[in-house]
Short mmCIF file of N, CA and C in Angstrom, two decimals:
data_model
loop_
_atom_site.label_atom_id
_atom_site.label_comp_id
_atom_site.label_asym_id
_atom_site.label_seq_id
_atom_site.Cartn_x
_atom_site.Cartn_y
_atom_site.Cartn_z
N MET A 1 -12.15 -0.80 91.32
CA MET A 1 -11.70 -1.79 91.19
C MET A 1 -10.35 -2.69 92.01
N VAL A 2 -10.19 -3.54 92.23
CA VAL A 2 -9.27 -4.26 93.12
C VAL A 2 -8.48 -4.24 92.76
N VAL A 3 -7.02 -3.78 93.55
CA VAL A 3 -6.24 -3.45 92.30
C VAL A 3 -5.24 -4.94 92.41
N LEU A 4 -4.63 -5.63 91.66
CA LEU A 4 -3.93 -6.69 91.44
C LEU A 4 -2.38 -6.86 92.37
N PRO A 5 -1.89 -7.79 92.69
CA PRO A 5 -0.28 -7.56 92.67
C PRO A 5 0.02 -7.61 92.01
N HIS A 6 1.38 -7.27 91.51
CA HIS A 6 2.53 -7.34 90.19
C HIS A 6 3.34 -8.56 90.58
N THR A 7 3.49 -9.43 90.17
CA THR A 7 4.23 -10.37 90.17
C THR A 7 5.62 -10.41 89.40
N PRO A 8 6.68 -11.19 89.71
CA PRO A 8 7.87 -10.70 88.59
C PRO A 8 7.65 -11.15 87.04
N TRP A 9 6.79 -12.25 87.13
CA TRP A 9 6.42 -12.67 85.34
C TRP A 9 5.26 -11.46 84.83
N THR A 10 4.45 -10.50 85.51
CA THR A 10 3.64 -9.79 85.19
C THR A 10 4.58 -8.34 84.78
N ARG A 11 5.28 -8.20 85.98
CA ARG A 11 6.36 -6.75 85.76
C ARG A 11 7.08 -7.13 84.32
N LEU A 12 7.23 -8.12 83.91
CA LEU A 12 7.97 -8.20 82.75
C LEU A 12 7.01 -8.32 81.42
N ARG A 13 5.93 -8.91 81.65
CA ARG A 13 5.14 -8.50 80.71
C ARG A 13 4.75 -7.05 80.42
N THR A 14 4.72 -6.52 81.33
CA THR A 14 4.34 -4.90 81.54
C THR A 14 5.44 -4.43 80.66
N VAL A 15 6.19 -4.24 81.00
CA VAL A 15 7.48 -3.65 80.35
C VAL A 15 7.68 -4.41 78.91
N VAL A 16 7.46 -5.44 78.50
CA VAL A 16 7.81 -6.04 76.90
C VAL A 16 6.41 -5.26 76.27
N ASN A 17 5.12 -5.18 77.15
CA ASN A 17 4.17 -4.66 76.54
C ASN A 17 4.38 -2.95 76.08
N TRP A 18 4.81 -2.36 76.66
CA TRP A 18 5.66 -0.83 76.76
C TRP A 18 6.47 -0.77 75.20
N ILE A 19 7.32 -1.81 75.85
CA ILE A 19 8.27 -1.74 74.40
C ILE A 19 8.07 -1.91 73.20
N ASN A 20 7.04 -3.06 73.02
CA ASN A 20 6.41 -3.28 71.47
C ASN A 20 5.17 -2.36 71.31
N LEU A 21 5.07 -1.66 71.90
CA LEU A 21 4.16 -0.53 71.65
C LEU A 21 2.92 -0.52 71.62
N SER A 22 2.23 -2.29 72.32
CA SER A 22 1.21 -2.67 71.74
C SER A 22 0.46 -1.72 73.04
N THR A 23 0.75 -1.71 74.32
CA THR A 23 -0.27 -0.78 75.18
C THR A 23 -0.54 0.58 74.98
N VAL A 24 0.94 1.16 74.40
CA VAL A 24 0.48 2.66 73.79
C VAL A 24 -0.63 2.95 72.73
N LEU A 25 -0.68 1.26 72.08
CA LEU A 25 -1.91 1.47 71.08
C LEU A 25 -2.70 1.50 71.75
N GLY A 26 -3.30 0.41 72.78
CA GLY A 26 -4.54 0.12 73.67
C GLY A 26 -5.01 1.04 74.12
N LEU A 27 -3.90 2.18 74.79
CA LEU A 27 -4.27 3.27 75.28
C LEU A 27 -4.89 4.72 73.97
N LEU A 28 -4.39 4.40 72.79
CA LEU A 28 -4.89 5.23 72.07
C LEU A 28 -6.04 4.90 71.46
N VAL A 29 -6.23 3.35 71.65
CA VAL A 29 -7.77 3.24 71.26
C VAL A 29 -9.15 3.27 72.32
N ALA A 30 -8.71 3.52 73.34
CA ALA A 30 -9.60 3.80 74.37
C ALA A 30 -9.94 4.93 74.62
N ARG A 31 -8.69 5.68 74.30
CA ARG A 31 -8.71 7.65 74.32
C ARG A 31 -9.88 7.45 73.24
N PHE A 32 -9.62 7.25 71.88
CA PHE A 32 -10.44 7.20 70.83
C PHE A 32 -11.53 7.10 70.88
N GLY A 33 -11.89 6.03 71.40
CA GLY A 33 -13.07 5.14 71.59
C GLY A 33 -13.96 6.04 72.97
N GLY A 34 -13.45 7.04 73.75
CA GLY A 34 -14.01 7.79 74.85
C GLY A 34 -14.15 6.89 76.24
N ALA A 35 -13.33 6.07 76.36
CA ALA A 35 -13.52 5.15 77.65
C ALA A 35 -12.63 5.65 78.43
N THR A 36 -13.05 5.41 79.36
CA THR A 36 -12.44 5.94 81.14
C THR A 36 -11.80 5.16 81.78
N ARG A 37 -10.23 5.37 81.94
CA ARG A 37 -9.26 4.46 82.57
C ARG A 37 -9.22 4.17 84.32
N HIS A 38 -9.06 2.57 84.35
CA HIS A 38 -8.77 2.68 85.75
C HIS A 38 -7.85 1.64 85.79
N ARG A 39 -6.82 1.80 86.82
CA ARG A 39 -5.81 0.82 86.85
C ARG A 39 -6.38 -0.32 87.61
N ARG A 40 -6.03 -1.72 87.08
CA ARG A 40 -6.30 -2.98 87.47
C ARG A 40 -5.15 -3.73 88.52
N GLY A 41 -4.37 -3.12 87.98
CA GLY A 41 -2.87 -4.18 88.81
C GLY A 41 -2.45 -5.34 87.80
N ARG A 42 -1.28 -5.84 88.47
CA ARG A 42 -0.65 -6.57 87.00
C ARG A 42 -0.04 -6.09 85.83
N GLY A 43 -0.10 -4.99 86.16
CA GLY A 43 0.28 -3.88 84.59
C GLY A 43 -0.95 -3.82 83.85
N THR A 44 -1.81 -4.08 84.50
CA THR A 44 -3.28 -4.04 83.41
C THR A 44 -4.23 -2.61 83.50
N VAL A 45 -4.81 -2.16 82.53
CA VAL A 45 -5.43 -0.80 82.78
C VAL A 45 -6.73 -1.33 82.07
N VAL A 46 -8.33 -1.23 82.88
CA VAL A 46 -9.41 -1.56 82.20
C VAL A 46 -9.89 -0.10 81.92
N CYS A 47 -10.39 -0.21 80.77
CA CYS A 47 -10.93 0.90 79.97
C CYS A 47 -12.33 0.82 80.08
N VAL A 48 -13.39 1.51 80.20
CA VAL A 48 -15.01 1.32 80.72
C VAL A 48 -15.40 2.35 79.64
N GLY A 49 -16.56 1.98 79.20
CA GLY A 49 -17.50 3.08 78.10
C GLY A 49 -17.06 3.46 76.51
N TYR A 50 -16.42 2.59 76.36
CA TYR A 50 -16.15 2.29 74.84
C TYR A 50 -17.06 2.58 73.97
N ARG A 51 -17.52 3.85 73.12
CA ARG A 51 -18.67 4.20 72.29
C ARG A 51 -18.71 3.44 71.45
N TYR A 52 -18.11 2.71 70.80
CA TYR A 52 -18.14 1.79 69.14
C TYR A 52 -18.30 0.58 69.30
N GLY A 53 -18.80 0.24 68.39
CA GLY A 53 -19.72 -1.28 68.14
C GLY A 53 -18.53 -2.33 67.48
N PHE A 54 -17.37 -1.51 67.26
CA PHE A 54 -16.22 -2.89 66.69
C PHE A 54 -15.22 -3.04 67.81
N PRO A 55 -14.88 -3.74 68.22
CA PRO A 55 -15.23 -5.21 67.74
C PRO A 55 -16.38 -5.66 68.57
N VAL A 56 -17.39 -6.84 67.92
CA VAL A 56 -18.35 -6.87 68.38
C VAL A 56 -18.26 -7.66 69.69
N ALA A 57 -17.74 -7.37 70.73
CA ALA A 57 -17.18 -8.41 71.86
C ALA A 57 -17.44 -7.85 73.35
N SER A 58 -17.66 -8.56 74.47
CA SER A 58 -17.83 -7.63 75.55
C SER A 58 -16.52 -6.78 76.10
N ALA A 59 -15.65 -7.50 75.80
CA ALA A 59 -14.09 -6.95 76.00
C ALA A 59 -13.64 -7.19 75.00
N PHE A 60 -12.52 -6.78 74.83
CA PHE A 60 -11.35 -7.07 74.19
C PHE A 60 -10.10 -6.24 74.57
N THR A 61 -9.01 -6.81 74.38
CA THR A 61 -7.77 -6.47 74.51
C THR A 61 -6.33 -6.09 73.58
N ILE A 62 -5.64 -5.02 73.99
CA ILE A 62 -4.78 -4.62 73.54
C ILE A 62 -3.60 -4.17 74.11
N GLY A 63 -2.40 -5.06 73.79
CA GLY A 63 -1.56 -4.95 75.06
C GLY A 63 -1.93 -5.01 76.45
N ASN A 64 -1.60 -4.15 77.52
CA ASN A 64 -2.10 -4.55 78.89
C ASN A 64 -3.15 -3.84 78.90
N VAL A 65 -4.11 -3.24 78.06
CA VAL A 65 -5.23 -2.60 77.90
C VAL A 65 -6.35 -3.24 77.89
N ILE A 66 -7.30 -3.65 78.90
CA ILE A 66 -8.63 -4.00 78.74
C ILE A 66 -9.61 -3.17 78.44
N ILE A 67 -10.10 -3.24 77.27
CA ILE A 67 -11.38 -2.08 76.81
C ILE A 67 -12.76 -2.90 76.75
N THR A 68 -14.10 -2.37 77.38
CA THR A 68 -15.32 -2.57 77.10
C THR A 68 -16.12 -1.47 76.93
N LYS A 69 -17.09 -1.89 76.68
CA LYS A 69 -18.59 -0.62 76.01
C LYS A 69 -19.29 -0.44 77.72
N HIS A 70 -19.09 -1.52 78.33
CA HIS A 70 -19.71 -1.74 79.92
C HIS A 70 -19.03 -0.89 80.62
N ASP A 71 -19.67 -1.11 82.10
CA ASP A 71 -19.18 0.21 83.14
C ASP A 71 -18.44 -1.01 83.81
N LEU A 72 -17.37 -0.25 84.92
CA LEU A 72 -16.52 -0.98 85.83
C LEU A 72 -17.08 -1.81 86.60
N ASP A 73 -18.26 -1.69 87.28
CA ASP A 73 -19.25 -2.67 87.85
C ASP A 73 -19.71 -3.86 87.24
N TRP A 74 -20.27 -3.77 86.08
CA TRP A 74 -20.24 -4.84 85.19
C TRP A 74 -18.94 -5.44 84.76
N MET A 75 -17.66 -5.12 84.62
CA MET A 75 -16.44 -5.86 84.45
C MET A 75 -15.84 -6.75 86.09
N GLU A 76 -16.02 -5.60 87.01
CA GLU A 76 -15.74 -6.20 88.33
C GLU A 76 -16.46 -7.78 88.80
N ASP A 77 -18.00 -7.73 87.98
CA ASP A 77 -18.79 -8.99 88.37
C ASP A 77 -18.10 -9.90 87.50
N ARG A 78 -17.35 -9.77 86.63
CA ARG A 78 -16.68 -11.09 85.60
C ARG A 78 -15.90 -11.40 86.12
N PRO A 79 -14.72 -11.63 87.29
CA PRO A 79 -13.80 -11.78 87.39
C PRO A 79 -13.19 -12.80 86.58
N VAL A 80 -13.77 -13.68 85.87
CA VAL A 80 -13.59 -14.81 84.88
C VAL A 80 -13.16 -14.28 83.62
N LEU A 81 -14.15 -13.61 82.91
CA LEU A 81 -13.52 -12.67 81.99
C LEU A 81 -12.59 -12.14 82.30
N LEU A 82 -12.08 -11.44 83.00
CA LEU A 82 -11.08 -10.33 83.28
C LEU A 82 -9.84 -11.07 83.27
N GLN A 83 -9.77 -12.74 83.96
CA GLN A 83 -8.59 -13.37 83.56
C GLN A 83 -8.85 -13.74 82.52
N HIS A 84 -9.45 -13.95 81.25
CA HIS A 84 -9.25 -14.76 80.01
C HIS A 84 -8.60 -13.36 79.07
N GLU A 85 -9.01 -12.05 79.14
CA GLU A 85 -8.52 -10.98 78.93
C GLU A 85 -7.10 -10.85 79.34
N ASP A 86 -6.72 -10.93 80.65
CA ASP A 86 -5.55 -10.72 81.05
C ASP A 86 -4.57 -11.75 80.41
N ARG A 87 -4.85 -12.96 79.95
CA ARG A 87 -4.05 -13.85 79.08
C ARG A 87 -3.85 -13.32 78.11
N HIS A 88 -4.57 -12.32 77.48
CA HIS A 88 -4.32 -11.75 76.15
C HIS A 88 -3.37 -11.26 76.16
N CYS A 89 -3.23 -9.83 77.31
CA CYS A 89 -2.23 -9.37 77.79
C CYS A 89 -0.82 -10.01 77.62
N THR A 90 -0.76 -11.32 78.30
CA THR A 90 0.24 -12.29 78.09
C THR A 90 0.88 -12.50 76.57
N GLN A 91 -0.22 -12.83 75.83
CA GLN A 91 0.14 -13.31 74.34
C GLN A 91 0.65 -12.29 73.62
N TYR A 92 0.30 -10.87 73.99
CA TYR A 92 0.78 -9.79 73.11
C TYR A 92 2.52 -9.74 73.77
N ALA A 93 2.58 -10.00 74.64
CA ALA A 93 3.84 -9.90 75.16
C ALA A 93 4.80 -10.68 74.65
N PHE A 94 4.33 -12.33 74.90
CA PHE A 94 5.55 -13.04 74.73
C PHE A 94 5.35 -13.83 73.30
N LEU A 95 4.20 -13.63 72.38
CA LEU A 95 3.49 -14.19 71.66
C LEU A 95 4.14 -13.00 69.90
N VAL A 96 3.74 -12.56 70.33
CA VAL A 96 3.59 -11.51 68.89
C VAL A 96 3.64 -9.76 68.76
N GLY A 97 3.47 -9.39 70.21
CA GLY A 97 3.40 -7.91 70.15
C GLY A 97 2.19 -7.48 69.15
N PRO A 98 2.38 -6.12 68.66
CA PRO A 98 1.12 -5.36 67.79
C PRO A 98 1.00 -6.35 66.72
N VAL A 99 1.69 -7.10 66.29
CA VAL A 99 1.60 -8.25 65.27
C VAL A 99 0.55 -9.20 65.87
N MET A 100 -0.13 -9.09 66.47
CA MET A 100 -0.70 -9.82 67.09
C MET A 100 -2.07 -9.65 66.23
N LEU A 101 -2.57 -8.46 66.31
CA LEU A 101 -3.47 -7.77 65.74
C LEU A 101 -3.78 -8.17 64.31
N PRO A 102 -2.98 -8.23 63.26
CA PRO A 102 -3.38 -9.00 62.07
C PRO A 102 -3.55 -10.29 62.28
N LEU A 103 -2.76 -10.77 62.91
CA LEU A 103 -2.48 -12.36 62.94
C LEU A 103 -4.06 -13.07 63.71
N TYR A 104 -4.37 -12.32 64.79
CA TYR A 104 -5.90 -12.36 65.46
C TYR A 104 -6.99 -12.48 64.47
N PHE A 105 -6.90 -11.08 63.22
CA PHE A 105 -8.07 -11.05 62.44
C PHE A 105 -7.97 -12.09 61.83
N LEU A 106 -6.64 -12.84 60.98
CA LEU A 106 -6.39 -13.58 59.75
C LEU A 106 -6.87 -14.96 60.65
N SER A 107 -6.87 -15.42 62.07
CA SER A 107 -7.49 -16.37 62.69
C SER A 107 -9.10 -16.36 63.00
N VAL A 108 -9.67 -15.08 62.82
CA VAL A 108 -11.07 -14.46 63.11
C VAL A 108 -11.68 -15.47 61.46
N GLY A 109 -10.63 -14.86 60.67
CA GLY A 109 -11.40 -15.34 59.17
C GLY A 109 -11.43 -17.07 59.45
N ILE A 110 -10.48 -17.89 59.47
CA ILE A 110 -10.19 -19.21 59.34
C ILE A 110 -10.93 -19.53 60.37
N SER A 111 -11.51 -19.56 61.62
CA SER A 111 -12.29 -19.72 61.96
C SER A 111 -13.82 -19.43 61.71
N TYR A 112 -14.18 -18.69 60.99
CA TYR A 112 -15.13 -18.36 60.65
C TYR A 112 -15.64 -19.24 59.38
N ALA A 113 -14.43 -19.32 58.73
CA ALA A 113 -14.74 -20.44 57.46
C ALA A 113 -14.96 -22.13 57.93
N LEU A 114 -14.36 -22.28 58.88
CA LEU A 114 -14.20 -23.88 59.64
C LEU A 114 -15.45 -23.71 60.62
N ALA A 115 -15.96 -22.91 61.28
CA ALA A 115 -16.75 -22.93 62.31
C ALA A 115 -17.64 -22.08 62.41
N GLY A 116 -18.04 -21.34 61.48
CA GLY A 116 -19.30 -20.33 61.41
C GLY A 116 -19.00 -19.17 62.88
N ASP A 117 -17.77 -19.31 63.34
CA ASP A 117 -17.91 -17.97 64.54
C ASP A 117 -15.99 -17.57 64.74
N HIS A 118 -16.14 -16.65 65.37
CA HIS A 118 -14.48 -16.37 65.49
C HIS A 118 -13.63 -16.80 66.57
N SER A 119 -14.35 -17.51 67.15
CA SER A 119 -13.34 -18.09 68.48
C SER A 119 -13.34 -19.63 68.13
N SER A 120 -13.70 -20.12 67.48
CA SER A 120 -13.57 -22.10 67.40
C SER A 120 -12.31 -22.52 67.67
N PHE A 121 -11.58 -21.69 66.22
CA PHE A 121 -10.30 -22.28 65.90
C PHE A 121 -9.71 -21.45 65.62
N ASN A 122 -9.93 -19.93 66.76
CA ASN A 122 -8.36 -19.09 66.97
C ASN A 122 -7.76 -19.12 68.08
N PRO A 123 -6.70 -19.29 67.51
CA PRO A 123 -5.85 -19.98 68.52
C PRO A 123 -5.47 -18.95 69.91
N PHE A 124 -5.49 -17.52 69.54
CA PHE A 124 -5.61 -17.13 70.78
C PHE A 124 -6.33 -17.09 71.68
N GLU A 125 -8.27 -16.80 70.94
CA GLU A 125 -9.36 -17.55 72.17
C GLU A 125 -9.12 -18.83 72.96
N ARG A 126 -8.76 -19.64 71.95
CA ARG A 126 -8.30 -20.63 72.47
C ARG A 126 -7.53 -21.01 74.06
N LEU A 127 -6.36 -20.52 73.46
CA LEU A 127 -5.37 -20.32 74.46
C LEU A 127 -5.71 -19.41 75.59
N ALA A 128 -6.61 -18.59 75.18
CA ALA A 128 -7.10 -17.45 76.50
C ALA A 128 -8.10 -18.36 77.13
N GLY A 129 -8.55 -19.22 76.79
CA GLY A 129 -9.56 -20.20 77.54
C GLY A 129 -11.00 -19.65 77.05
N LEU A 130 -11.69 -20.57 76.26
CA LEU A 130 -13.19 -20.49 75.54
C LEU A 130 -14.13 -19.98 76.41
N ALA A 131 -14.21 -20.69 77.38
CA ALA A 131 -15.60 -20.80 78.07
C ALA A 131 -15.34 -19.52 79.02
N ASP A 132 -13.65 -18.88 79.28
CA ASP A 132 -13.46 -18.12 80.25
C ASP A 132 -13.98 -17.03 79.48
N GLY A 133 -13.71 -16.81 78.52
CA GLY A 133 -14.08 -15.90 77.32
C GLY A 133 -15.77 -15.54 77.31
N GLY A 134 -16.43 -16.44 77.33
CA GLY A 134 -17.76 -16.65 77.45
C GLY A 134 -18.07 -17.28 75.88
N TYR A 135 -17.16 -18.37 75.25
CA TYR A 135 -17.71 -18.56 73.96
C TYR A 135 -18.15 -19.94 73.95
N PRO A 136 -18.73 -20.67 73.52
CA PRO A 136 -19.39 -22.04 73.41
C PRO A 136 -18.28 -22.61 73.26
N PRO A 137 -18.40 -24.11 73.21
CA PRO A 137 -16.83 -25.27 72.99
C PRO A 137 -16.88 -25.23 71.64
N ALA A 138 -15.62 -25.42 71.50
CA ALA A 138 -15.34 -25.19 69.66
C ALA A 138 -16.21 -26.24 69.18
N THR A 139 -16.12 -26.04 68.13
CA THR A 139 -17.54 -26.97 66.70
C THR A 139 -16.83 -26.60 65.46
N THR A 140 -17.72 -27.63 64.80
CA THR A 140 -17.36 -27.25 62.97
C THR A 140 -18.70 -26.83 62.32
N ARG A 141 -19.03 -26.56 61.43
CA ARG A 141 -20.14 -26.20 60.24
C ARG A 141 -20.33 -27.52 60.42
N PHE A 142 -19.36 -28.44 59.88
CA PHE A 142 -20.04 -29.94 59.71
C PHE A 142 -20.40 -30.72 60.90
N ALA A 143 -19.97 -30.68 61.82
CA ALA A 143 -20.40 -31.09 63.15
C ALA A 143 -22.03 -30.25 63.60
N ARG A 144 -22.35 -29.49 62.95
CA ARG A 144 -23.64 -28.64 63.69
C ARG A 144 -24.38 -29.46 62.67
N ARG A 145 -24.36 -29.24 61.31
CA ARG A 145 -25.14 -29.85 60.16
C ARG A 145 -24.84 -30.93 60.61
N ARG A 146 -24.42 -31.75 60.73
CA ARG A 146 -24.78 -33.47 60.94
C ARG A 146 -25.55 -33.64 62.61
N SER A 147 -25.38 -33.11 63.31
CA SER A 147 -26.03 -32.98 64.91
C SER A 147 -27.70 -32.89 64.53
N SER A 148 -27.85 -31.57 63.88
CA SER A 148 -29.21 -31.03 63.44
C SER A 148 -29.91 -32.15 62.27
N GLN A 149 -29.22 -33.01 61.48
CA GLN A 149 -29.86 -33.83 60.39
C GLN A 149 -29.93 -35.06 61.33
N GLY A 150 -29.37 -35.16 62.47
CA GLY A 150 -29.68 -36.63 63.09
C GLY A 150 -30.45 -36.73 64.59
#
């Protein structure tokens, strides 16, 4: 794994995520899931080989910990996805810390109600970049129904 350099911004983010305990929680989830840790730089840790099927995502982030069921080569081949997950690290630090998890799941529910997917109306995914995370452009159930009729 290529180790990326720290910047003053990422140093601050790293410290805040340790203080707010979200990185600690991320490391515990990764360990519980049997994942192997690799330092990525910028204060992040990529944990590969996560063995559980929840959440259903190619990767997910808690604090400064990026977790995936895939192997390290798979993650390294997806630098845009890593950038997307890196943005979630910043969200944990400067938006809400570990309170992000319940807010994230609430946003998933709202997005499912409006769009039938977990990302279209999820502000955390939108701010991290939908396309970078591998998500389709935002839409609504109404817009999809209308386009299939016309």
